Coordinates of C-alpha atoms and ligand atoms in Angstrom, one line a residue:
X237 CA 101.7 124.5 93.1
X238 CA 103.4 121.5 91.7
X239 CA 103.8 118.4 94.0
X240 CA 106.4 115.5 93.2
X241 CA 104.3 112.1 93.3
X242 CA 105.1 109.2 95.3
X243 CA 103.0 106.0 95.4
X244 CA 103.4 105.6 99.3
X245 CA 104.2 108.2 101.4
X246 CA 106.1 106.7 104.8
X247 CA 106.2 109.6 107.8
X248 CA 108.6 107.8 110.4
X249 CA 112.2 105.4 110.0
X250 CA 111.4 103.5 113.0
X251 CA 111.0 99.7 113.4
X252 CA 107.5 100.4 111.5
X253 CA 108.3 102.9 108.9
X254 CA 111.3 100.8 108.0
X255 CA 109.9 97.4 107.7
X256 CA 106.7 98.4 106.3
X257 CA 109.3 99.6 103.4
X258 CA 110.8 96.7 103.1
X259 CA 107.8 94.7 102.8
X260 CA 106.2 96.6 99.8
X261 CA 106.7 95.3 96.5
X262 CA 109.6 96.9 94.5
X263 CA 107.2 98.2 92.2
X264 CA 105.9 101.1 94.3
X265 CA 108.0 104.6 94.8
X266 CA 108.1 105.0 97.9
X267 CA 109.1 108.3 99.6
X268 CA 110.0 107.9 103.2
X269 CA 111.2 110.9 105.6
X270 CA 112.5 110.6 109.2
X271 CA 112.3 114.5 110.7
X272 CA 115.8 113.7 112.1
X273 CA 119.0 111.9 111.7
X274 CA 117.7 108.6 110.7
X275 CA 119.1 106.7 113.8
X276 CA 116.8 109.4 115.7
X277 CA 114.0 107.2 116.8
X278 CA 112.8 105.2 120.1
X279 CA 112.8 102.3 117.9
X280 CA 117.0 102.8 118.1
X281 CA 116.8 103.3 121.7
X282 CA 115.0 100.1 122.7
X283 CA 116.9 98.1 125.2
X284 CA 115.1 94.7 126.6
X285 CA 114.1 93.0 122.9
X286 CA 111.3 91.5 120.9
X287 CA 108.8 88.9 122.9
X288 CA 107.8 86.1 120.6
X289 CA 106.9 82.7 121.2
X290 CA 110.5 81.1 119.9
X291 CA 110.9 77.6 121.3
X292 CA 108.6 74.3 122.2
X293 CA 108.8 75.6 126.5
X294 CA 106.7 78.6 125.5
X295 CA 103.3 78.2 123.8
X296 CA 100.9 81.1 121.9
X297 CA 97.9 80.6 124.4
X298 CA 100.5 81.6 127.4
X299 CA 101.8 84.5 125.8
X300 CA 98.3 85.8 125.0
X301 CA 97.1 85.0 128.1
X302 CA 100.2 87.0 129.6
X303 CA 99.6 90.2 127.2
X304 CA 95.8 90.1 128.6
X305 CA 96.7 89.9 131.7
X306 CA 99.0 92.9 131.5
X307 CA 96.5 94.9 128.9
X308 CA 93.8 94.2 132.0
X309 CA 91.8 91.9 129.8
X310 CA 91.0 95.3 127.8
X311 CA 92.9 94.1 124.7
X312 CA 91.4 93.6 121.1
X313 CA 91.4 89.4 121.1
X314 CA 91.5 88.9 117.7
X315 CA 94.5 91.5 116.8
X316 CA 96.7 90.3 119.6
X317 CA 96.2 86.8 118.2
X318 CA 97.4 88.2 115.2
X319 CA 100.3 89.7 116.7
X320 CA 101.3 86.3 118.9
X321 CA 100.7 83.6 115.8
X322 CA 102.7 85.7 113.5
X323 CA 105.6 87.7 115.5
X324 CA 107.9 84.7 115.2
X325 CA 107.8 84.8 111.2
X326 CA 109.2 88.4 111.6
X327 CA 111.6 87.5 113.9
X328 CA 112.7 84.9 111.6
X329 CA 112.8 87.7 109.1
X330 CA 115.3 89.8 111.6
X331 CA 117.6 86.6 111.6
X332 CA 117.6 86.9 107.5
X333 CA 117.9 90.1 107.5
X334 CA 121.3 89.9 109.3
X335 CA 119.2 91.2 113.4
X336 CA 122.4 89.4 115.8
X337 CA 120.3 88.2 118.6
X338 CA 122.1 86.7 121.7
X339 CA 122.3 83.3 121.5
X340 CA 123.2 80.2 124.0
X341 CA 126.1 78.1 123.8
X342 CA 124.3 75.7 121.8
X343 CA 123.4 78.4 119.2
X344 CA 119.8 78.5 119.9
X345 CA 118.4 82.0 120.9
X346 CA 118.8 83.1 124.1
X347 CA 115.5 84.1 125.2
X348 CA 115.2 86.9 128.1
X349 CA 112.5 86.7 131.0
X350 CA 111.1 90.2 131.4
X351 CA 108.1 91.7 134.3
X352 CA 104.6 90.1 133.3
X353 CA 105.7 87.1 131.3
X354 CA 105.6 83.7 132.6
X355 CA 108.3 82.5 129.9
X356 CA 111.5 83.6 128.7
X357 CA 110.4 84.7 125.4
X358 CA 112.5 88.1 124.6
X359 CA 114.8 87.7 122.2
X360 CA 117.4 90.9 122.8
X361 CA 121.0 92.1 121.7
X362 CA 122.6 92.6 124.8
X363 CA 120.9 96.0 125.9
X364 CA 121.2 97.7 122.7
X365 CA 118.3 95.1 121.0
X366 CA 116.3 98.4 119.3
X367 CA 119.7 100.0 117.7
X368 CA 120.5 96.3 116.1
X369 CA 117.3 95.8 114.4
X370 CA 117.0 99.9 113.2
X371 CA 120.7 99.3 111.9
X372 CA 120.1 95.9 109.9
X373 CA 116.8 97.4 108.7
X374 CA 118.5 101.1 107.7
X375 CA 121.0 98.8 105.8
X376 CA 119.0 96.6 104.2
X377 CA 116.2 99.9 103.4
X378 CA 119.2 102.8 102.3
X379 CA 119.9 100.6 99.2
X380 CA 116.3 99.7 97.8
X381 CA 116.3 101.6 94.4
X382 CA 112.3 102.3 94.8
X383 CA 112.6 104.2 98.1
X384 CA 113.8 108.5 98.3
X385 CA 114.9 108.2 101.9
X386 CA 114.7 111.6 103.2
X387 CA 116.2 112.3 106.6
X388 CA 116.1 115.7 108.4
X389 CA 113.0 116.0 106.3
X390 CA 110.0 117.0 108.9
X391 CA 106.6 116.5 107.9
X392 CA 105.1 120.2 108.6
X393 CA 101.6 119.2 107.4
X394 CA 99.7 116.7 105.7
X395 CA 96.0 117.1 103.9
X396 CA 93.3 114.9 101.6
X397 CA 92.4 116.9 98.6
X398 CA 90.1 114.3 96.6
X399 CA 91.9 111.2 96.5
X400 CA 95.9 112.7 97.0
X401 CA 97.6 112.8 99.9
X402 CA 99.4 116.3 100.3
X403 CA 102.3 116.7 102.5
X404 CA 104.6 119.7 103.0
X405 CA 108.0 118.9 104.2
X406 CA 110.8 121.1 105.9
X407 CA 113.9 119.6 104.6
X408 CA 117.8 121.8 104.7
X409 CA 115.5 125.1 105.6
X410 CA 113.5 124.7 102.9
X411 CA 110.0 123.8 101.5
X412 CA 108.9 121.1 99.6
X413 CA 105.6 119.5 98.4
X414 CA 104.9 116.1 98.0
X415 CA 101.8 114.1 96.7
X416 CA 100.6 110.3 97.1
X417 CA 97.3 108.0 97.5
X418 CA 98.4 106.2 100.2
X419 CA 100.7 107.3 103.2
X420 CA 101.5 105.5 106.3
X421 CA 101.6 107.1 109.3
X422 CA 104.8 105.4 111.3
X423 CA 105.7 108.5 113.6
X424 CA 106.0 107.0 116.8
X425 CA 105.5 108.1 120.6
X426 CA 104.1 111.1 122.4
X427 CA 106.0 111.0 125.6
X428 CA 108.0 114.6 124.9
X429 CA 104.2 115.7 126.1
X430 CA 105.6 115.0 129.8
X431 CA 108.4 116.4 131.7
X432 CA 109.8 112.8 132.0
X433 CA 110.0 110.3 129.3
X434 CA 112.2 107.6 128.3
X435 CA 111.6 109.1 125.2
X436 CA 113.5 110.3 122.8
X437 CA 113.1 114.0 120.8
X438 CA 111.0 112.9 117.8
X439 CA 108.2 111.7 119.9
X440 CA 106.0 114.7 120.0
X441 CA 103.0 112.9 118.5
X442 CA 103.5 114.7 114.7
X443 CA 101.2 111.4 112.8
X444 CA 98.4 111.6 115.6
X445 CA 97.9 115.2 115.1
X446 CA 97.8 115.4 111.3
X447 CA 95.3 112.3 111.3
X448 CA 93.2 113.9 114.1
X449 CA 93.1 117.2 111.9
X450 CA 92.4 114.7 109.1
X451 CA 88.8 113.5 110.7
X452 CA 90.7 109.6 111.3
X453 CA 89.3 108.4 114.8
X454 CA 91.9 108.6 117.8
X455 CA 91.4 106.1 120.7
X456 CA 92.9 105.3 124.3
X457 CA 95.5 108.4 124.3
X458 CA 94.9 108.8 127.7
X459 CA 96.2 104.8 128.2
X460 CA 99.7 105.5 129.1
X461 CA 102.6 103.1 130.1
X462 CA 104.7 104.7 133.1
X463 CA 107.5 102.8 133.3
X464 CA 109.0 102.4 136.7
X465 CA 112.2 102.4 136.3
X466 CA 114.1 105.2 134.8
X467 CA 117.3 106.5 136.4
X468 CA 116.6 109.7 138.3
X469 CA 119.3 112.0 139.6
X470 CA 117.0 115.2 139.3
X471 CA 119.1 117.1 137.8
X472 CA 118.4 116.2 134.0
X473 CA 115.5 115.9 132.0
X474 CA 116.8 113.2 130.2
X475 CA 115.7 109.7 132.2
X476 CA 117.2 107.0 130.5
X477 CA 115.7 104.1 130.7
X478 CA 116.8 100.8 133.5
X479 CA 115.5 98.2 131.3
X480 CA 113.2 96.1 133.2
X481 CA 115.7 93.0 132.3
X482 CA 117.7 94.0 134.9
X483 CA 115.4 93.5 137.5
X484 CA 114.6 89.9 135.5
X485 CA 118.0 89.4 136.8
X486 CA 117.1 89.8 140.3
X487 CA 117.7 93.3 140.7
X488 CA 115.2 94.9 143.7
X489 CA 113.6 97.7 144.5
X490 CA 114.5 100.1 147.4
X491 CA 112.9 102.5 149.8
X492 CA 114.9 106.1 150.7
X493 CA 115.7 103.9 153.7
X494 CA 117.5 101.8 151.6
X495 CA 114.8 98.4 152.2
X496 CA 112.7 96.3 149.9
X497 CA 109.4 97.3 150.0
X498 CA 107.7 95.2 146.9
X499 CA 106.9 92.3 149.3
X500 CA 104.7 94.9 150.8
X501 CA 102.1 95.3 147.8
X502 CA 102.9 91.9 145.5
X503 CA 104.4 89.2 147.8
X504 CA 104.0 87.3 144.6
X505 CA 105.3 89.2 141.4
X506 CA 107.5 90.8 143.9
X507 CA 109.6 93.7 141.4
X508 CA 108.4 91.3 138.5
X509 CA 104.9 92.3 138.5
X510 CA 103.7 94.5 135.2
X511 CA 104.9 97.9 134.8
X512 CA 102.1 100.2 135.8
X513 CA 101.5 97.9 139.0
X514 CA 105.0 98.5 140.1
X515 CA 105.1 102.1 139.1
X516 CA 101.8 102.3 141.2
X517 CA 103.5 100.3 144.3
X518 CA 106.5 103.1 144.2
X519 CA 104.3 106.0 144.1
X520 CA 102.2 103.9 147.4
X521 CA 105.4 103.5 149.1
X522 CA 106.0 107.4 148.1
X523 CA 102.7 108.5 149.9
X524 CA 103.6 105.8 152.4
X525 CA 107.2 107.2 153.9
X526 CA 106.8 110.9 152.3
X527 CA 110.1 110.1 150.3
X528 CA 110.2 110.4 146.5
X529 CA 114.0 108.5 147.2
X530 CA 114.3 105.3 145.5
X531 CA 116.8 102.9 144.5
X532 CA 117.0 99.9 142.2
X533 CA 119.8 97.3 143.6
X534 CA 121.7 94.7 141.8
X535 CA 124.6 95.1 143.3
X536 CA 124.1 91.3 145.0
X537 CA 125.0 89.8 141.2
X538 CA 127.7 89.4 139.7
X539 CA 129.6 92.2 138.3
X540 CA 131.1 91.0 135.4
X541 CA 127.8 88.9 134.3
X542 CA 126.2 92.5 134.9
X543 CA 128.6 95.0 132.8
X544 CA 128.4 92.0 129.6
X545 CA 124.8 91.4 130.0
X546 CA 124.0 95.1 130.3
X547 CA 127.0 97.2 128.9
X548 CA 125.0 100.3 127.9
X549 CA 122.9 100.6 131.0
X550 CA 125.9 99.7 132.5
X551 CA 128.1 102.9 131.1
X552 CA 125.6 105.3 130.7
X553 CA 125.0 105.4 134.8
X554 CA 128.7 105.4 135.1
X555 CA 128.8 108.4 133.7
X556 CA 126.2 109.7 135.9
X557 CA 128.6 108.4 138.6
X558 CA 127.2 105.6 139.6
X559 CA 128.9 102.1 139.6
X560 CA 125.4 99.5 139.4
X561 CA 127.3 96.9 139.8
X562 CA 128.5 97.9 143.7
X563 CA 125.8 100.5 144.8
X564 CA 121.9 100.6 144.2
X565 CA 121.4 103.5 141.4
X566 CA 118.4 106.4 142.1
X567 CA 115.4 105.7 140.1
X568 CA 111.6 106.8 139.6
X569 CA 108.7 106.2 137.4
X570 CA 108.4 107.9 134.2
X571 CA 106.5 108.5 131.0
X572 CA 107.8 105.3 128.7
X573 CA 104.5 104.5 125.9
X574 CA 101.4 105.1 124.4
X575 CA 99.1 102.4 124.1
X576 CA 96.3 104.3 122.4
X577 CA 96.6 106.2 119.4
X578 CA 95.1 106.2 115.2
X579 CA 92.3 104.0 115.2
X580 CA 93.6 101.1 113.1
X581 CA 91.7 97.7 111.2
X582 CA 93.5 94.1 111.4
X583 CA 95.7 95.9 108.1
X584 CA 96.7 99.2 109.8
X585 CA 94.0 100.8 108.3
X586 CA 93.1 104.2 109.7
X587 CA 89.4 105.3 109.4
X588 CA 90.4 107.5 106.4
X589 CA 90.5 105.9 102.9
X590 CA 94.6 105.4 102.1
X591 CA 95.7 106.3 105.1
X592 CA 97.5 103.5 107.2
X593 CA 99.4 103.9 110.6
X594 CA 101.7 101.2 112.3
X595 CA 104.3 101.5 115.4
X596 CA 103.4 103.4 118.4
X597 CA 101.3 106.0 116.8
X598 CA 98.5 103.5 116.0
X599 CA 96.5 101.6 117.8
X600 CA 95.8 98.0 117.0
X601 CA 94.2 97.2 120.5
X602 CA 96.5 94.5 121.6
X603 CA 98.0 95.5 124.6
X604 CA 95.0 96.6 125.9
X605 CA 95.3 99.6 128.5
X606 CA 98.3 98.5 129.6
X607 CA 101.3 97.2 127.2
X608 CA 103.5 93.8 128.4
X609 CA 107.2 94.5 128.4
X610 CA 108.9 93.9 124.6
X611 CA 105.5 93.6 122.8
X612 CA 106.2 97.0 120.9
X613 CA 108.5 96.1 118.5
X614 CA 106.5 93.1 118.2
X615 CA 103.8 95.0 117.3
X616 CA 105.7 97.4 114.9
X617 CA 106.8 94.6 113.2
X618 CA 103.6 92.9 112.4
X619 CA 101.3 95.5 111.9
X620 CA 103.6 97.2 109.7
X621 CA 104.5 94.2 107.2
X622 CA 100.2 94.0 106.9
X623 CA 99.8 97.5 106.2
X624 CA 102.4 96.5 103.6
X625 CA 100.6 93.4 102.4
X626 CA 97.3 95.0 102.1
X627 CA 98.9 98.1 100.2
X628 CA 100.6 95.3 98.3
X629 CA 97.4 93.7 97.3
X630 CA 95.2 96.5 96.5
X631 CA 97.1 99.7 95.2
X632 CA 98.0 100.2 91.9
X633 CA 101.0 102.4 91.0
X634 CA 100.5 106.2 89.7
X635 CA 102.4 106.5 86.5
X636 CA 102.2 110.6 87.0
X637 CA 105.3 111.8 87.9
X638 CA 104.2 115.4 89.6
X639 CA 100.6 116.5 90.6
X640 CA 99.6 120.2 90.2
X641 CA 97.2 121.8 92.6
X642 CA 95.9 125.6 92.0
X643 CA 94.5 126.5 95.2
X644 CA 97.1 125.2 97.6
X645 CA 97.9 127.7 100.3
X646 CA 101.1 128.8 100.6
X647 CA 102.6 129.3 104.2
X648 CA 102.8 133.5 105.0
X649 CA 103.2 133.8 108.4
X650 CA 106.1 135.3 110.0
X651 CA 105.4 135.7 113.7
X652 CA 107.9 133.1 115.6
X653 CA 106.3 131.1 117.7
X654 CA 105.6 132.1 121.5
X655 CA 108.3 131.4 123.8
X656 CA 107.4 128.7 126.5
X657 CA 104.4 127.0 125.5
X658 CA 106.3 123.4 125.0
X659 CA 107.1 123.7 129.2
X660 CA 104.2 125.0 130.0
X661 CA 102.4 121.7 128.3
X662 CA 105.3 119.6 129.9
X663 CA 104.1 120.8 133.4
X664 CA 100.8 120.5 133.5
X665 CA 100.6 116.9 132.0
X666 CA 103.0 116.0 134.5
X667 CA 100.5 117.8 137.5
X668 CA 97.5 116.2 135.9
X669 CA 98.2 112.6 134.8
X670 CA 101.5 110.9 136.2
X671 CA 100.8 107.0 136.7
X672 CA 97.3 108.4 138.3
X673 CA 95.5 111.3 137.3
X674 CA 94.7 114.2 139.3
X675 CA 91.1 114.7 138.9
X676 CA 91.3 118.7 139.6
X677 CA 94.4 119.4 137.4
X678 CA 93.0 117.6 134.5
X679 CA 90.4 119.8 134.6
X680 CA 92.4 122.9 134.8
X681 CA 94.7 121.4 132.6
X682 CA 92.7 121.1 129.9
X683 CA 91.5 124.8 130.4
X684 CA 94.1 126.2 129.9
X685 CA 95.3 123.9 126.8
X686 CA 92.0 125.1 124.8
X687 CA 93.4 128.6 125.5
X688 CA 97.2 127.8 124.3
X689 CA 95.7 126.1 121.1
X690 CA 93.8 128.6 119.9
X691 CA 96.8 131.2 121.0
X692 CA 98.5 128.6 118.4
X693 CA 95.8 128.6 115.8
X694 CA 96.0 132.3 115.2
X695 CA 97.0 133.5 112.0
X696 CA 100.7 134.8 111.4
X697 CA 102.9 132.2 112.9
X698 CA 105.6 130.9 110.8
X699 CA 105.5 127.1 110.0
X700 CA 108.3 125.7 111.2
X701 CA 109.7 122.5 113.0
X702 CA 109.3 123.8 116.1
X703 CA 106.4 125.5 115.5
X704 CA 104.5 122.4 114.3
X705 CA 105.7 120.0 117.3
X706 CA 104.3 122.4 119.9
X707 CA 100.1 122.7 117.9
X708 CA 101.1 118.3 118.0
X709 CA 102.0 118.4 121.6
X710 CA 99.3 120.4 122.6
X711 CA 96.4 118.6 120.9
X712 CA 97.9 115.6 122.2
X713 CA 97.8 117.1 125.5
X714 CA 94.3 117.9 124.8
X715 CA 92.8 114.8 123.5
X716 CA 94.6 112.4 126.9
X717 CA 92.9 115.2 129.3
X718 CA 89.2 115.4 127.2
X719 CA 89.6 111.1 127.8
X720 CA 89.7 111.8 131.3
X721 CA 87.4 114.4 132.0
Ligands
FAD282 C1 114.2 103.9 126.0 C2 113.2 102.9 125.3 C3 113.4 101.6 125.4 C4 112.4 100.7 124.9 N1 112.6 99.4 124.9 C5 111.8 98.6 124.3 C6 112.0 97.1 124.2 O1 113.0 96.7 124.7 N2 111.1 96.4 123.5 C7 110.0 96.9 123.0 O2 109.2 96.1 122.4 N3 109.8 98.2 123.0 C8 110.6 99.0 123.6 N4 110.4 100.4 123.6 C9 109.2 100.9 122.8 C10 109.6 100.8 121.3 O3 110.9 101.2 121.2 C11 108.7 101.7 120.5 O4 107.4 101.6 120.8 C12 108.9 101.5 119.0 O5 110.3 101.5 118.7 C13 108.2 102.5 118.2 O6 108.5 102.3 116.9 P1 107.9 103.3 115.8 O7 108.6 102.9 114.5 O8 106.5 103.3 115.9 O9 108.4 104.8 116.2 P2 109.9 105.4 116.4 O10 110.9 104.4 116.4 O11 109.9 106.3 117.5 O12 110.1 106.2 115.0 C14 109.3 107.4 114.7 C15 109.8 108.0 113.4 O13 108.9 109.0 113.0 C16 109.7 110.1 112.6 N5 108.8 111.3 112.7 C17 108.0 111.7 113.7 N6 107.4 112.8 113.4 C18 107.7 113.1 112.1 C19 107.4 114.2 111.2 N7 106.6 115.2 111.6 N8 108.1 114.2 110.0 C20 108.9 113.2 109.6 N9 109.2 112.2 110.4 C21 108.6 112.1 111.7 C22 110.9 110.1 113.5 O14 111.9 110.9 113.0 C23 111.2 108.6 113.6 O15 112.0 108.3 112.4 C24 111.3 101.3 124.2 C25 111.1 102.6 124.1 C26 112.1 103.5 124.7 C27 111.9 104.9 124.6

């Protein structure tokens, strides 16, 4: 079979997929594929902004020491130095690149306060920060000459076979083969493993899978950011995401009774206090009055400072019938990030020789086992531009063209996949590990995903999409439940 060759093989146009393009040298060919529209990412769908030490109030130490407190001390020191000393170079970068943060009347950036930090350090666009940057990167990315950028192109597979890279893509029904030394894994999220995420449809875990088939060393999946704060009227799947922001702007949290209860379990940090500690008060205050009710309030502010500051928050719950700047809007916790994930050095290298990984589907270690608000793009942004430097500094291009491999197996089956295994996976994630695990459903959990995967790893199913998100989702599944047995 005859692959195409490609220097650097990117899996994922997020925040990391992009800007690790844009920081490799013109010389490579880069192929880069996005398994959906291109704008199809969580990176798009981010909301608060990008935390980085950006003016003489704020020092490195306090945002390190803030990141370690949230991570629960469990963060890798040196990487999250890393990540503090050098985020506001890549924001600078944003700014060049065309990223319209807010700014203050005097021009300088206007820096949000969100839960866990002790200084305004997040610089946002509006509510809509993550759909700026992915739309100044996409422009600045579509029009490189050295980069195929393949959208609705979904990575089915991807092998080693001596020193290539081999990865079979879905793309307009068909298949097609691709070959490189070096690919970057920048796939993003797992949360479409729960029944509620903040997550958007790509994030089924596709770049953790292939590495884990691959033999690269996976760490932490079972450390899992729940974010509080997602509005909940029950009768969709879809939570969208109540920016914590809001409740930097004073917004409270309510009991089914309709009263604070925050003051109960963190007089201090009140509603401010880091996101799993707050999703953990809810579910206490759950247990406490038998009433999964709650209610986020901001109604007290003022309504026009409200709809400017927030104007996508602020429509999307209108059309869900609610008006958050006159009543308090339902809410509850949900599935929001993945703090572990591929094993990654200082560089974004994976334990496998060529293979890198930045963005959510990597783990650098820096946010320890519990990730401060805003860090993420942070994160995405660094790691990816030093995958990009190291690639930068040690690969050499391949002047072949196309790479021919006899004894590449072609896909045969034809059996569709079974019907209901992605819900059935959904569910019992959601019974065994939501904020807290549930000692007795992990381990029937876990049972019975060793008997859907090898259901999955029978013979005679056709490859497709579909069929390849549901083996990622379950080994996902798999690997957070083994962590907690
Ligand atoms: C609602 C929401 C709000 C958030 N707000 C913030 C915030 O304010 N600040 C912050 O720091 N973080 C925020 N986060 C987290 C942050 O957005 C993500 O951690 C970050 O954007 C991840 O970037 P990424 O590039 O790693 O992945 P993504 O942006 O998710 O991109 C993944 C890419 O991989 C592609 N892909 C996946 N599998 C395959 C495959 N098999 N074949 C081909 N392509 C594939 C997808 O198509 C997509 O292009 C938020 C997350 C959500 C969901």
């Amino acid at each position: 079979m005859n692959f195409k060759t490609y220097d650097v093989i990117i899996a994922g146009s997020g925040v990391a997929g992009l800007y690790a393009a844009l920081s490799l040298e013109p010389r490579f060919r880069i192929l880069m594929l996005s398994k959906r529209e291109l704008m199809t990412c969580n990176s798009a769908m981010a909301q608060g902004g990008v935390a980085a030490v950006m003016d003489g109030n704020d020092s490195f130490e306090r945002h390190i020491s803030d990141t370690l407190t949230a991570g629960g001390n469990e963060n890798n020191r040196e990487n999250l130095r890393v990540l503090v000393e050098q985020g506001p170079r890549d924001i600078e970068k944003l700014l060049e690149l065309g990223v319209n943060f807010d700014r203050k009347p005097d021009g300088s950036l206007s820096l949000a306060l969100e839960g866990g930090h002790s200084a305004n350090r997040v610089a946002h666009y509006r509510d809509s920060t993550g759909e700026q940057i992915v739309t100044a990167l996409l422009d600045y990315v579509r029009v490189l000459p050295n980069v195929t950028l393949l959208e609705n192109a979904h990575l089915l597979n991807l092998t080693k076979q001596d020193e290539n890279f081999l990865a079979h893509v879905h793309r307009n029904s068909e298949h097609e083969y691709y070959a490189a030394k070096t690919v970057i894994l920048a796939t993003g999220g797992i949360g479409r493993v729960y029944e509620f995420t903040t997550n958007g449809v790509t994030s089924t875990g596709d770049g953790i899978y292939f590495a884990h088939k691959m033999g690269a060393k996976i760490r932490d999946l079972s450390y899992i950011q729940f974010h509080p704060t997602a509005f909940a009227d029950r009768k969709s799947r879809e939570c969208f995401l109540i920016s914590e922001v809001v409740r930097g702007e004073g917004a409270v949290l309510l009991n089914h009774k309709k009263e604070r209860f925050m003051q109960n379990y963190e007089p201090e940090r009140l509603e401010l206090a880091p996101r799993d500690v707050v999703s953990k008060c809810i579910l206490a205050e759950q247990e406490k009055t038998g009433s999964d009710e709650f209610f986020l309030d901001v109604s007290h502010a003022d309504g026009d400072f409200i709809k400017e500051r927030f104007p996508l928050i602020y429509s999307r719950i209108k059309e869900f019938g609610f008006d958050i700047t006159k009543e308090p809007v339902p809410i509850y916790p949900c599935q929001h990030y993945l703090m572990g994930g591929i094993e990654v050095d200082d560089y974004g290298q994976t334990s496998i020789e060529g293979l890198y990984a930045a963005g959510e589907c990597s783990h650098t270690g820096v946010h320890g086992n519990n990730r401060l608000a805003s860090n993420s793009l942070l994160e995405a942004l660094v790691f990816s531009r030093r995958v990009a430097e190291k690639i930068n500094a040690t690969i050499e291009i391949n002047s072949e063209e196309t790479l021919e491999i006899s004894n590449f197996p072609k896909p045969s089956g034809q059996a569709p996949k079974p019907e209901g295994l992605r819900r059935e996976i959904r569910g019992i994630m959601q019974n065994a590990y939501f904020v807290t695990p549930d000692y007795e459903a992990v381990k029937a959990g876990l049972a019975r995903i060793n008997e859907i995967i090898t259901t999955l790893e029978t013979d005679g199913f056709e490859l497709t999409p579909e069929f390849v998100e549901t083996k990622a989702l379950a080994t996902i599944a798999l690997l957070i439940l083994k962590e907690l047995t």
